[in-house]
JSON list of C-alpha atoms in Angstrom, two decimals:
[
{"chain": "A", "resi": 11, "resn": "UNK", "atom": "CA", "xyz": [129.86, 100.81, 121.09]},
{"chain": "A", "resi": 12, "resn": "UNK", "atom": "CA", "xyz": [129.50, 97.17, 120.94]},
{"chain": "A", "resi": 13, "resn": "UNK", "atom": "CA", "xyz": [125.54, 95.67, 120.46]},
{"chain": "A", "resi": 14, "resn": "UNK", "atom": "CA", "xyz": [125.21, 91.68, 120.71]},
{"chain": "A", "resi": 15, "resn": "UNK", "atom": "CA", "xyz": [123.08, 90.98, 117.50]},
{"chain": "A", "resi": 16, "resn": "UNK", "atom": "CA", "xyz": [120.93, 88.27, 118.51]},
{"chain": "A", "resi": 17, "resn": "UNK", "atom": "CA", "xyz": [118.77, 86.20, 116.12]},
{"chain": "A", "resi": 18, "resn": "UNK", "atom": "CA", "xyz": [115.11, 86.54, 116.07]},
{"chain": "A", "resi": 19, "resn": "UNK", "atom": "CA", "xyz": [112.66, 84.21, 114.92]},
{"chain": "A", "resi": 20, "resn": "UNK", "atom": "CA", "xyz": [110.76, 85.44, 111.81]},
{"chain": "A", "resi": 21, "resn": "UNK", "atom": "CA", "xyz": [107.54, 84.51, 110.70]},
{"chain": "A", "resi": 22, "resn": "UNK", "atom": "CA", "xyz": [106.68, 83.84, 106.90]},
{"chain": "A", "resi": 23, "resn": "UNK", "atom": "CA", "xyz": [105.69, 87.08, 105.40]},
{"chain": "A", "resi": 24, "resn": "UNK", "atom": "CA", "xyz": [102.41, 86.87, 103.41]},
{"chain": "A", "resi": 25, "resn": "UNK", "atom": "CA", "xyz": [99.25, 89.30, 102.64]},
{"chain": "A", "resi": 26, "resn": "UNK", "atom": "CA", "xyz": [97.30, 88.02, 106.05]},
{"chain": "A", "resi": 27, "resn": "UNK", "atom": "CA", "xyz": [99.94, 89.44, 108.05]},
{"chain": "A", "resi": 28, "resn": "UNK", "atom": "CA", "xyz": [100.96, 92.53, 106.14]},
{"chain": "A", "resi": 29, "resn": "UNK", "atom": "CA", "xyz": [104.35, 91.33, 104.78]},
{"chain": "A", "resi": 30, "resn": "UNK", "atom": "CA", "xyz": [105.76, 91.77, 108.43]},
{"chain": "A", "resi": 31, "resn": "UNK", "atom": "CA", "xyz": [109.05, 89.60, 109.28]},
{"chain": "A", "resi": 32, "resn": "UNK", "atom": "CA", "xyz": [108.53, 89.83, 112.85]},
{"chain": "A", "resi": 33, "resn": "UNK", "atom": "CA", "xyz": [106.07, 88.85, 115.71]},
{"chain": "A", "resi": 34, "resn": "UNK", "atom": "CA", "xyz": [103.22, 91.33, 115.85]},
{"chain": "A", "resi": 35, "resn": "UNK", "atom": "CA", "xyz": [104.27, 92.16, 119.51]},
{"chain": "A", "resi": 36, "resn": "UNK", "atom": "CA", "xyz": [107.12, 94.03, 117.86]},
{"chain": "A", "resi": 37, "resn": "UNK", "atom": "CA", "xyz": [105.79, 94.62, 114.75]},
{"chain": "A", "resi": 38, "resn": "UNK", "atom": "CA", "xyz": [103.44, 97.53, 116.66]},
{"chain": "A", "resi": 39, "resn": "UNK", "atom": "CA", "xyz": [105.37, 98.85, 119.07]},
{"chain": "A", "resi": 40, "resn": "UNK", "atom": "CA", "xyz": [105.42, 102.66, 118.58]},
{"chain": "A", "resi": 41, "resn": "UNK", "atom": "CA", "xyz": [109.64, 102.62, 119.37]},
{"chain": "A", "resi": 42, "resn": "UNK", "atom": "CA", "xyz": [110.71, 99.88, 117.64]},
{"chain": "A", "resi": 43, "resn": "UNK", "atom": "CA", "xyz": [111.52, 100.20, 113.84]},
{"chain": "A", "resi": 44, "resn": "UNK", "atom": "CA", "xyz": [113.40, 98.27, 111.12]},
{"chain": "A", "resi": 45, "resn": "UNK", "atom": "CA", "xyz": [116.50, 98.75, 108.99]},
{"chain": "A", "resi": 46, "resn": "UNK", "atom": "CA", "xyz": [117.79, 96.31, 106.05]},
{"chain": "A", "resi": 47, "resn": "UNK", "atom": "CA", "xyz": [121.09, 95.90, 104.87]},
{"chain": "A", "resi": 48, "resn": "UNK", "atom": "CA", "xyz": [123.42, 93.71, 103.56]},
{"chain": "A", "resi": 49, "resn": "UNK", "atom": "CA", "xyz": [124.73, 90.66, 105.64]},
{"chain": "A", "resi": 50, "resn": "UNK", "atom": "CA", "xyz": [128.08, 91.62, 105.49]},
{"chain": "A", "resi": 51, "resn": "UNK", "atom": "CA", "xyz": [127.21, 95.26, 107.32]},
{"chain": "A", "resi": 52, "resn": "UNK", "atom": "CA", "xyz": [126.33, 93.00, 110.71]},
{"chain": "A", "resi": 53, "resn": "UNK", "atom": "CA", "xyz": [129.19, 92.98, 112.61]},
{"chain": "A", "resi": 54, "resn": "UNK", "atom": "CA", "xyz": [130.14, 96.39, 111.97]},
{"chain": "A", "resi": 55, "resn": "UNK", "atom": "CA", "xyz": [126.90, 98.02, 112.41]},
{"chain": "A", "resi": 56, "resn": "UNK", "atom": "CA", "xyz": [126.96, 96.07, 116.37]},
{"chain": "A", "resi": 57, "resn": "UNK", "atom": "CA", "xyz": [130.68, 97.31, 116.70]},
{"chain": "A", "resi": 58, "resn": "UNK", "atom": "CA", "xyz": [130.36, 100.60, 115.40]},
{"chain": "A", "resi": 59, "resn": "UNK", "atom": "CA", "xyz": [127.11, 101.73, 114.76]},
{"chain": "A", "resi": 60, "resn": "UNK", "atom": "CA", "xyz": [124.68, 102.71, 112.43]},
{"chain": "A", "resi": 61, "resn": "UNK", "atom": "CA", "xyz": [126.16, 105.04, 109.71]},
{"chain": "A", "resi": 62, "resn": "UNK", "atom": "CA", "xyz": [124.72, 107.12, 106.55]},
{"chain": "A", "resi": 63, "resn": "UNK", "atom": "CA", "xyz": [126.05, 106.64, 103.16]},
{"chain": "A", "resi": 64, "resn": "UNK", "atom": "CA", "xyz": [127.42, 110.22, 103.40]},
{"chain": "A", "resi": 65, "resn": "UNK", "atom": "CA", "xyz": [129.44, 109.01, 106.77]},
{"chain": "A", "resi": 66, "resn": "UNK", "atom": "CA", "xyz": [130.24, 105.56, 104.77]},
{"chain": "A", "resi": 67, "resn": "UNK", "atom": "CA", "xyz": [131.56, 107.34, 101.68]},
{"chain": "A", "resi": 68, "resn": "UNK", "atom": "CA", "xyz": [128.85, 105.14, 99.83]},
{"chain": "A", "resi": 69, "resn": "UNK", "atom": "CA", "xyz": [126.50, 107.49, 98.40]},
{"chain": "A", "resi": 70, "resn": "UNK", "atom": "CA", "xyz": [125.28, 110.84, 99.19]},
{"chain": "A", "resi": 71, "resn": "UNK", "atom": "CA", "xyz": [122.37, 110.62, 101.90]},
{"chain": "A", "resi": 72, "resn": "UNK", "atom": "CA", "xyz": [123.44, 112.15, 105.41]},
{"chain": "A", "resi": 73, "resn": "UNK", "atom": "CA", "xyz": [120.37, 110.31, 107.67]},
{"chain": "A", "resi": 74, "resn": "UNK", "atom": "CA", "xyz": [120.15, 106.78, 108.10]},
{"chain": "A", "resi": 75, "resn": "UNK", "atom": "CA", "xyz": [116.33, 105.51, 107.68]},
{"chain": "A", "resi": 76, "resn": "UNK", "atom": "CA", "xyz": [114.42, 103.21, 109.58]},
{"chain": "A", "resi": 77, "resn": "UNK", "atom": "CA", "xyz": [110.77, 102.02, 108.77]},
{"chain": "A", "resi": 78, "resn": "UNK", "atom": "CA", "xyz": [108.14, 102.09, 111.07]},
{"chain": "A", "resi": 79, "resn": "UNK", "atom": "CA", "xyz": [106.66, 98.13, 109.57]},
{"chain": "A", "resi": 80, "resn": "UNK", "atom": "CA", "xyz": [109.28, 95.67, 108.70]},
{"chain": "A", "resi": 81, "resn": "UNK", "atom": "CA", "xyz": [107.50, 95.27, 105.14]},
{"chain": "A", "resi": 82, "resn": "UNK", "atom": "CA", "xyz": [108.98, 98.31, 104.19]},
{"chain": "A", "resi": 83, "resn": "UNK", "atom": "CA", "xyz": [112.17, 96.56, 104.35]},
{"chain": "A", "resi": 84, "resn": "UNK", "atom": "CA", "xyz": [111.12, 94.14, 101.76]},
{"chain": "A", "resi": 85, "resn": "UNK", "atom": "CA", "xyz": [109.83, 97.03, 99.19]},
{"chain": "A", "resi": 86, "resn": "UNK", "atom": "CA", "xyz": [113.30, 98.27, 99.56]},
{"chain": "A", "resi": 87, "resn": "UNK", "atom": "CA", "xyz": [115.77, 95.42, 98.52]},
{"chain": "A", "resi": 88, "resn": "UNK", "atom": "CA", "xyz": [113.06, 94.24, 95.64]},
{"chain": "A", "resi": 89, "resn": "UNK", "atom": "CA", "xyz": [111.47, 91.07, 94.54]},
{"chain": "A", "resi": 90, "resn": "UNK", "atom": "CA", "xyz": [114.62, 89.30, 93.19]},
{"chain": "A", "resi": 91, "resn": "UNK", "atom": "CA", "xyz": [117.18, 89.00, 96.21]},
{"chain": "A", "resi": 92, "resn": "UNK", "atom": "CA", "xyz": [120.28, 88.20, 94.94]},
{"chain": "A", "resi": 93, "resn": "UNK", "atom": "CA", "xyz": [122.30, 88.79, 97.94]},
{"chain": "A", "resi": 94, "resn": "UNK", "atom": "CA", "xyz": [122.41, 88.28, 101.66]},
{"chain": "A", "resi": 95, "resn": "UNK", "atom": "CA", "xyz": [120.63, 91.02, 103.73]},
{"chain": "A", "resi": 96, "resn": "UNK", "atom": "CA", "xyz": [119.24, 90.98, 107.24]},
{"chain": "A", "resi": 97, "resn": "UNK", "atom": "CA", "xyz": [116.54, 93.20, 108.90]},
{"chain": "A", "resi": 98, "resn": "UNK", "atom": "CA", "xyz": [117.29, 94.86, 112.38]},
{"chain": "A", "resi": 99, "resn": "UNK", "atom": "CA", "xyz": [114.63, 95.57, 114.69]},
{"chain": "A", "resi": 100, "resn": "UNK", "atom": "CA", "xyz": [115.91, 98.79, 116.77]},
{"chain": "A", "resi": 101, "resn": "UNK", "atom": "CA", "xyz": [114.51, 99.98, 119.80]},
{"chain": "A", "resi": 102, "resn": "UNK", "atom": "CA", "xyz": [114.71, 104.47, 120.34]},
{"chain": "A", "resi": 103, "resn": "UNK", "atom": "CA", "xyz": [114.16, 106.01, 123.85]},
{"chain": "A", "resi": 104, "resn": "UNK", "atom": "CA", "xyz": [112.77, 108.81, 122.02]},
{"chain": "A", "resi": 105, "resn": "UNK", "atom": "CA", "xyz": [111.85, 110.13, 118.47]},
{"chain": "A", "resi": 106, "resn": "UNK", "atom": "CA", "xyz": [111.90, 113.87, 120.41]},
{"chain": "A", "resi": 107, "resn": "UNK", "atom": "CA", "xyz": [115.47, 115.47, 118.83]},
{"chain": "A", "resi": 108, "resn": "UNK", "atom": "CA", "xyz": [116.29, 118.18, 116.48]},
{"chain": "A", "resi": 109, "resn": "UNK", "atom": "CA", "xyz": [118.11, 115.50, 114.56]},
{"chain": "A", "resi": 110, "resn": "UNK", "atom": "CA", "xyz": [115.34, 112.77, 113.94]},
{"chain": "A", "resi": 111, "resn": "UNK", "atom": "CA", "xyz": [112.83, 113.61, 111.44]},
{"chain": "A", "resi": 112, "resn": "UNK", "atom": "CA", "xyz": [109.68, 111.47, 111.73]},
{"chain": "A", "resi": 113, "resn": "UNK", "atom": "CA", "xyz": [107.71, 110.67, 108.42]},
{"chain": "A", "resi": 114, "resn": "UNK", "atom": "CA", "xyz": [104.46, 108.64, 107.83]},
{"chain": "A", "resi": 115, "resn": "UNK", "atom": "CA", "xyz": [106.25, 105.35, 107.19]},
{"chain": "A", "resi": 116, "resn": "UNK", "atom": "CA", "xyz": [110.10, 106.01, 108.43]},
{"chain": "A", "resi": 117, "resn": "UNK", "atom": "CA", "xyz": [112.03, 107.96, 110.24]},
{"chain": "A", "resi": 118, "resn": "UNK", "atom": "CA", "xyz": [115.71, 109.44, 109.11]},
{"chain": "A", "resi": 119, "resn": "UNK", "atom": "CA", "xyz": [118.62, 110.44, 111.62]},
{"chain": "A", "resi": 120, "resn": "UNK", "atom": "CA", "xyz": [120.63, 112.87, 111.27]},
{"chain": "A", "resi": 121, "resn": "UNK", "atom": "CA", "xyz": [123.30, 112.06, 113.40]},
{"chain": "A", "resi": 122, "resn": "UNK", "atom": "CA", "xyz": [125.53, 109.38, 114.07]},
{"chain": "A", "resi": 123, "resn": "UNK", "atom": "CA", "xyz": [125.20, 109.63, 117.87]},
{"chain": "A", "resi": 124, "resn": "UNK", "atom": "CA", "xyz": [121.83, 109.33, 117.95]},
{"chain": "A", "resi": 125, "resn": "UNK", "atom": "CA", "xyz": [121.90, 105.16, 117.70]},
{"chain": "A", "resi": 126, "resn": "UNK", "atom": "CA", "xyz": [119.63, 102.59, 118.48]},
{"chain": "A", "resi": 127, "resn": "UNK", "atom": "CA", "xyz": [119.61, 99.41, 120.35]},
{"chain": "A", "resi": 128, "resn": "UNK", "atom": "CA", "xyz": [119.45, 96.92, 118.81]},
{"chain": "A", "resi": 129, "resn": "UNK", "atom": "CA", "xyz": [116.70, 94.53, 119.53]},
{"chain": "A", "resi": 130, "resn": "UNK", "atom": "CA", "xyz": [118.08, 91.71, 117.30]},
{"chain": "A", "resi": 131, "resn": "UNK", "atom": "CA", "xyz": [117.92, 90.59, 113.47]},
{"chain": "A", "resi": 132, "resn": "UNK", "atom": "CA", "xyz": [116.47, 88.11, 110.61]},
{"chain": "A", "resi": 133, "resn": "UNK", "atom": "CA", "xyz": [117.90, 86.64, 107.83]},
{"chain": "A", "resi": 134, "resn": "UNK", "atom": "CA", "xyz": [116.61, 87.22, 104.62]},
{"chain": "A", "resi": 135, "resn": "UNK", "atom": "CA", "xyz": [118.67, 84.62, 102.23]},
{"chain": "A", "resi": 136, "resn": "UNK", "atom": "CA", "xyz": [119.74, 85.19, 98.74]},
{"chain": "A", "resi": 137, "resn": "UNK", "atom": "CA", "xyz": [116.85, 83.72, 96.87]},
{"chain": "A", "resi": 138, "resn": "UNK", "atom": "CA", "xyz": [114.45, 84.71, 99.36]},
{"chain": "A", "resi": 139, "resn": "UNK", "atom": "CA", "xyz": [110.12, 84.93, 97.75]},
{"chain": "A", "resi": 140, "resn": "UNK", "atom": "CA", "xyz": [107.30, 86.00, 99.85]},
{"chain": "A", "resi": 141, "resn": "UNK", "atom": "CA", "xyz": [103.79, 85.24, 98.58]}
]
């Protein structure tokens, strides 16, 4: 599995447009969500995929989650950024499996061969405020 992670161009996140790190075009597109991790993570998530913290042996969840808004990436890693992260925007063919569980704001897979494409990323830089 090898996905080119390709560079989007954010927009400023601020209350007019929701918080959302992403053009609206994506931003509302009922099969594209958003993951955040570290900046480090990139190159393995394109080479090998995306992976729970079960599967990682980094904590005990077995689904990897993905918000529906991209601002839900931001309530996850905080006010006070004091590391490197980026947010993917992933594209599924279909939320209709056993293994995906769909949720008001996210959705969690339960399997690691259920992946995404991926669509591309943003930076979001140590030190990073939104107003």
């Amino acid at each position: 599995m090898k996905n080119e992670c390709v560079k989007l161009e954010s927009i400023q996140p601020t209350e007019e447009n929701h918080y959302s790190l992403f053009q609206e075009a994506l931003e509302q597109d009922p099969q594209v969500f958003f993951h955040t991790t570290a900046k480090r993570n990139l190159e393995a998530i394109a080479n090998q995929g995306f992976k729970s913290s079960l599967d990682l042996g980094s904590g005990q969840l077995a689904s990897v989650s993905y918000a529906k808004k991209s601002s839900s990436c931001l309530a996850h890693i905080g006010t006070e950024i004091t590391d490197e992260f980026v947010v993917l925007a992933v594209r599924f063919e279909t939320l209709d499996a056993t293994k995906i569980v769909v949720n008001m704001s996210d959705i969690h897979v339960f399997s690691a061969d259920i992946q995404p494409s991926i669509i591309g990323y943003c930076d979001i830089p140590k030190g990073f405020m939104y107003s």
